[in-house]
XYZ file of C-alpha atoms in Angstrom:
354
model
C 37.599 -12.852 57.132
C 41.301 -12.821 57.918
C 43.858 -15.568 57.586
C 44.311 -17.877 60.556
C 46.735 -16.882 63.261
C 46.587 -19.868 65.685
C 48.454 -22.898 64.251
C 46.958 -25.185 66.948
C 43.372 -24.539 66.051
C 43.160 -26.512 62.800
C 40.770 -29.365 63.501
C 36.990 -29.355 63.858
C 34.122 -31.847 64.354
C 31.798 -32.334 61.445
C 29.355 -34.825 60.009
C 29.597 -36.534 56.651
C 27.362 -38.336 54.125
C 29.872 -40.012 51.803
C 27.468 -40.216 48.852
C 27.588 -44.015 48.779
C 25.507 -44.929 51.845
C 22.721 -43.373 53.871
C 24.829 -43.391 57.011
C 25.845 -40.241 58.738
C 29.435 -40.279 59.938
C 30.712 -38.110 62.722
C 34.195 -37.101 61.666
C 36.969 -34.699 62.352
C 38.326 -32.553 59.586
C 41.485 -30.548 59.096
C 43.233 -28.672 56.405
C 46.120 -30.546 54.767
C 47.692 -28.352 52.139
C 45.201 -28.079 49.295
C 43.020 -30.880 50.643
C 40.498 -31.364 53.356
C 41.622 -34.272 55.518
C 38.622 -36.254 56.860
C 39.270 -38.755 59.579
C 38.505 -42.321 58.333
C 38.010 -41.190 54.698
C 40.115 -40.197 51.744
C 41.072 -36.524 51.676
C 39.109 -34.279 49.370
C 40.665 -31.525 47.189
C 39.493 -28.141 48.422
C 38.911 -27.097 44.791
C 36.228 -29.786 44.434
C 34.133 -28.388 47.315
C 31.233 -26.036 46.907
C 29.080 -24.238 49.448
C 25.497 -25.480 49.236
C 23.743 -22.773 51.250
C 24.308 -19.221 52.257
C 23.228 -19.411 55.911
C 24.371 -22.825 57.043
C 27.677 -24.609 56.830
C 26.882 -27.311 54.343
C 29.256 -28.355 51.549
C 29.052 -30.691 48.620
C 31.494 -32.002 45.998
C 31.403 -31.049 42.369
C 32.495 -34.523 41.340
C 30.341 -36.692 43.624
C 26.589 -36.300 43.876
C 25.111 -36.896 47.280
C 28.345 -36.176 49.155
C 27.657 -33.775 52.023
C 29.769 -32.297 54.718
C 28.203 -30.217 57.465
C 29.265 -28.406 60.612
C 26.897 -28.057 63.559
C 29.238 -25.494 65.030
C 31.221 -23.017 63.049
C 34.740 -24.432 62.567
C 37.869 -22.522 63.486
C 38.876 -19.799 61.116
C 41.887 -21.838 60.048
C 39.402 -24.237 58.404
C 36.542 -21.919 57.566
C 38.859 -19.509 55.742
C 39.935 -22.295 53.298
C 36.426 -23.565 52.577
C 34.337 -22.073 49.792
C 32.513 -18.884 50.749
C 28.766 -18.572 50.531
C 27.419 -17.435 47.205
C 25.923 -13.927 47.239
C 24.265 -13.757 43.779
C 24.529 -17.215 42.242
C 27.233 -19.447 40.853
C 28.218 -17.589 37.678
C 28.103 -14.090 39.223
C 30.060 -15.181 42.249
C 32.661 -16.874 40.050
C 33.330 -13.939 37.679
C 32.284 -11.007 39.911
C 29.285 -8.699 39.944
C 30.586 -6.039 37.562
C 31.914 -8.550 35.053
C 28.595 -10.402 35.210
C 26.755 -7.092 34.580
C 28.941 -6.432 31.501
C 28.365 -9.982 30.215
C 24.582 -9.537 30.740
C 24.666 -6.206 28.920
C 26.515 -7.795 25.986
C 24.116 -10.695 25.904
C 21.128 -8.344 25.939
C 22.632 -6.425 22.991
C 23.227 -9.677 21.155
C 19.627 -10.810 21.689
C 18.372 -7.419 20.463
C 20.535 -7.621 17.334
C 19.436 -11.195 16.750
C 15.799 -10.150 17.026
C 16.318 -7.428 14.459
C 18.525 -9.433 12.123
C 16.966 -12.808 12.775
C 14.123 -12.474 10.294
C 16.514 -11.184 7.650
C 18.766 -14.151 8.105
C 15.824 -16.555 8.192
C 14.381 -14.977 4.979
C 17.634 -15.535 3.166
C 17.662 -19.177 4.233
C 14.247 -19.892 2.748
C 14.438 -21.511 -0.718
C 13.415 -19.110 -3.476
C 11.121 -21.792 -4.956
C 9.093 -21.837 -1.774
C 8.881 -18.060 -1.834
C 7.671 -18.174 -5.487
C 4.846 -20.546 -4.566
C 3.781 -18.223 -1.781
C 3.857 -15.274 -4.180
C 1.703 -17.216 -6.663
C -0.865 -17.941 -3.977
C -1.038 -14.313 -2.938
C -1.246 -12.993 -6.469
C -4.071 -15.443 -7.139
C -6.151 -13.504 -4.632
C -5.763 -10.460 -6.885
C -6.874 -12.514 -9.901
C -10.296 -10.875 -10.231
C -8.596 -7.530 -10.641
C -5.944 -8.627 -13.115
C -5.651 -6.661 -16.363
C -4.662 -8.956 -19.195
C -3.522 -7.375 -22.438
C -0.646 -9.033 -24.413
C 0.957 -5.855 -25.829
C 0.996 -4.006 -22.534
C 2.176 -7.080 -20.659
C 5.018 -7.570 -23.120
C 6.111 -3.977 -22.620
C 6.122 -4.337 -18.822
C 7.952 -7.667 -19.036
C 10.682 -6.072 -21.104
C 10.986 -3.165 -18.659
C 11.189 -5.553 -15.703
C 14.012 -7.489 -17.455
C 15.969 -4.251 -17.887
C 15.643 -3.432 -14.217
C 16.117 -6.855 -12.620
C 19.097 -9.185 -12.336
C 19.335 -11.902 -14.968
C 19.579 -14.617 -12.342
C 16.191 -13.858 -10.819
C 13.432 -12.772 -13.288
C 10.685 -10.512 -12.043
C 7.073 -11.176 -12.930
C 5.067 -7.973 -13.081
C 1.347 -7.504 -13.537
C -1.242 -4.745 -13.483
C -4.424 -4.872 -11.414
C -7.522 -2.785 -11.996
C -7.491 -1.056 -8.625
C -7.551 2.795 -8.532
C -4.992 3.168 -5.739
C -1.778 4.938 -6.655
C 0.298 2.038 -5.441
C 2.456 -0.943 -6.279
C 3.185 -3.939 -4.106
C 6.001 -6.496 -4.160
C 5.009 -10.052 -3.377
C 7.286 -12.945 -2.394
C 9.067 -14.776 -5.162
C 9.676 -11.843 -7.503
C 6.069 -10.905 -8.217
C 5.163 -7.217 -8.446
C 1.699 -5.826 -8.914
C 1.232 -2.308 -10.210
C -2.147 -0.793 -9.489
C -3.961 0.947 -12.298
C -4.153 4.198 -10.300
C -0.351 4.490 -10.454
C -0.288 4.066 -14.201
C -3.147 6.586 -14.588
C -1.316 9.070 -12.371
C 2.107 8.622 -14.003
C 3.010 11.211 -16.640
C 5.688 9.097 -18.306
C 6.895 5.505 -18.379
C 10.050 6.632 -16.551
C 7.898 7.374 -13.492
C 6.534 3.827 -13.573
C 10.062 2.504 -14.098
C 11.247 4.267 -10.920
C 8.459 2.718 -8.859
C 8.956 -0.690 -10.429
C 12.690 -0.634 -9.784
C 12.057 0.383 -6.162
C 9.749 -2.595 -5.634
C 12.268 -4.916 -7.316
C 14.729 -3.611 -4.744
C 12.417 -4.776 -1.971
C 12.258 -8.217 -3.613
C 16.021 -8.474 -4.032
C 16.690 -7.524 -0.418
C 14.013 -9.967 0.797
C 12.143 -7.134 2.565
C 8.879 -8.699 1.459
C 9.463 -11.990 3.217
C 10.864 -10.287 6.276
C 7.712 -8.175 6.524
C 5.555 -11.268 6.406
C 7.697 -13.107 8.960
C 7.458 -10.174 11.351
C 3.676 -10.140 10.989
C 2.913 -13.853 11.001
C 5.991 -15.355 12.584
C 6.898 -19.002 12.105
C 3.186 -19.678 11.250
C 4.007 -18.335 7.771
C 6.375 -21.247 7.195
C 4.113 -23.979 8.507
C 0.915 -22.658 6.897
C -0.897 -21.656 10.085
C -0.264 -17.905 9.986
C -3.151 -16.847 7.759
C -4.641 -17.049 4.294
C -3.191 -15.728 1.013
C -5.647 -12.838 1.277
C -4.281 -12.057 4.781
C -0.733 -12.045 3.427
C -1.669 -9.785 0.520
C -3.422 -7.348 2.810
C -0.451 -7.381 5.158
C 1.861 -6.398 2.318
C -0.392 -3.539 1.308
C -0.407 -2.379 4.947
C 3.318 -2.991 5.387
C 5.610 -0.158 6.420
C 9.216 -0.929 5.631
C 11.898 0.551 7.799
C 13.738 3.661 6.665
C 16.842 1.506 6.105
C 14.826 -0.902 3.930
C 13.364 1.984 1.890
C 16.815 3.432 1.430
C 18.099 0.080 0.217
C 15.261 -0.185 -2.270
C 15.931 3.368 -3.463
C 19.613 2.561 -3.880
C 18.640 -0.482 -5.949
C 16.258 1.629 -8.033
C 18.848 4.360 -8.775
C 21.617 1.844 -9.560
C 19.535 -0.278 -11.934
C 17.844 2.660 -13.661
C 21.310 4.052 -14.275
C 22.476 0.695 -15.612
C 19.371 0.482 -17.875
C 19.991 4.028 -19.141
C 16.684 5.306 -17.758
C 16.723 8.790 -16.198
C 15.730 9.036 -12.574
C 14.567 12.636 -13.059
C 10.964 11.584 -13.750
C 10.868 9.529 -10.518
C 12.076 12.635 -8.626
C 9.252 14.645 -10.179
C 6.762 11.909 -9.236
C 7.847 12.132 -5.619
C 7.618 15.888 -5.767
C 4.128 15.864 -7.203
C 2.792 13.212 -4.860
C 4.517 14.899 -1.942
C 2.518 18.114 -2.591
C -0.648 16.087 -2.490
C 0.391 14.297 0.696
C -1.149 16.837 3.089
C -4.611 16.466 1.596
C -4.053 12.911 0.460
C -7.211 11.114 -0.618
C -7.631 7.522 0.293
C -6.465 6.150 -3.022
C -2.945 7.702 -2.779
C -1.760 4.707 -0.896
C 1.757 4.752 -2.305
C 2.542 7.891 -0.314
C 0.791 6.488 2.747
C 2.916 3.344 2.713
C 6.261 5.047 2.124
C 8.298 7.649 4.080
C 8.173 11.380 3.243
C 9.353 12.029 -0.263
C 11.499 15.200 -0.034
C 14.768 13.470 0.762
C 14.037 10.691 -1.703
C 13.232 13.221 -4.440
C 16.581 14.957 -3.817
C 18.421 11.606 -4.189
C 16.760 10.693 -7.465
C 17.232 14.231 -8.747
C 20.942 14.201 -7.856
C 21.353 10.805 -9.532
C 19.707 12.128 -12.691
C 22.118 15.048 -12.924
C 25.046 12.663 -12.723
C 23.809 10.393 -15.470
C 24.949 10.505 -19.113
C 22.757 9.771 -22.106
C 19.444 8.150 -21.306
C 16.510 6.727 -23.234
C 12.831 6.395 -22.217
C 11.774 3.335 -20.258
C 9.187 2.558 -22.975
C 8.611 3.906 -26.441
C 5.289 5.729 -27.118
C 3.633 2.630 -28.521
C 4.650 0.481 -25.575
C 3.547 3.150 -23.082
C 0.162 3.481 -24.752
C -0.227 -0.294 -24.544
C 0.511 -0.275 -20.827
C -1.942 2.561 -20.172
C -4.613 0.632 -22.070
C -4.140 -2.630 -20.220
C -7.154 -2.215 -17.971
C -9.448 -0.763 -20.616
C -11.382 2.467 -20.496
C -13.956 1.493 -17.913
C -12.975 2.768 -14.465
C -12.822 0.098 -11.803
C -15.532 -0.388 -9.241
C -14.249 1.044 -5.925
C -16.127 -1.599 -4.006
C -13.138 -3.979 -3.736
C -12.352 -6.206 -0.801
C -8.862 -4.820 -0.129
C -8.331 -2.041 2.386
C -6.204 1.022 1.594
């Protein structure tokens, strides 16, 4: 549409509902500077007008509900050119333009995606640690029938956990008489090591590497994030499942590669700080990695973690850069840990799935 060229053609008949009465007024309108002059009524700023439909010639006011101005016949271009144009896509898109709206939509989509990924992490960090501890206690209670209770071995593991965990947040570690080569971190700083892992380990340093890795999952709140992703907000209001469901979910959980890397970083850093060599953990990964192809059902630790070659190289490289080290446990402590579940092998008929 071009600008008007005929200065005489600047008035047009129209009808008006003034928004205050139900009467329809037949009026004449004209353009008066930046206002629409309406015969018998106060002029209206053009900026306050908005087009109400795309096909007809119906206008409203942004500042006065019920106000309507319509044309039964298209007004002269001198008037029509100054009135708001019909919307093509909707208010926002028409105001900022199609391409700008597309860019905004793309940015919003990216923000929603990031929020979905990061949202559970942020939510997990906002949950009080005391609440998380109570949840961990409830889940560990479901493992109660498998618990191995031996004071000397427990004291050795408690001491090792203190060496590998921050002073501000103590870790509670226990052993369960389940033959799976596995360990699982629960909410609230609880970690359960399965007897199969202790039986398979060739030194306490190997157990220390796994324990430190699981502590890393606790410290980074990966455990709670995994439960939130599985059970959603129901976890917080108690409608997401039972403690047994949560425990099984953690056994089944697959952390992201980034989360596993964070836990490995924690493990390497805190083993170094505790003076425990990471070489044994590298050998554990190497040994279990060789068994991965023909992995029996009980080797759940390998099933629930990413391939070990890269991780073995990281722990091996860290070991070569370390100075003097000392074993995670002395021989007496290590013997006590290995004896925690007694000599009788566990019954494989347990309720958990691996």
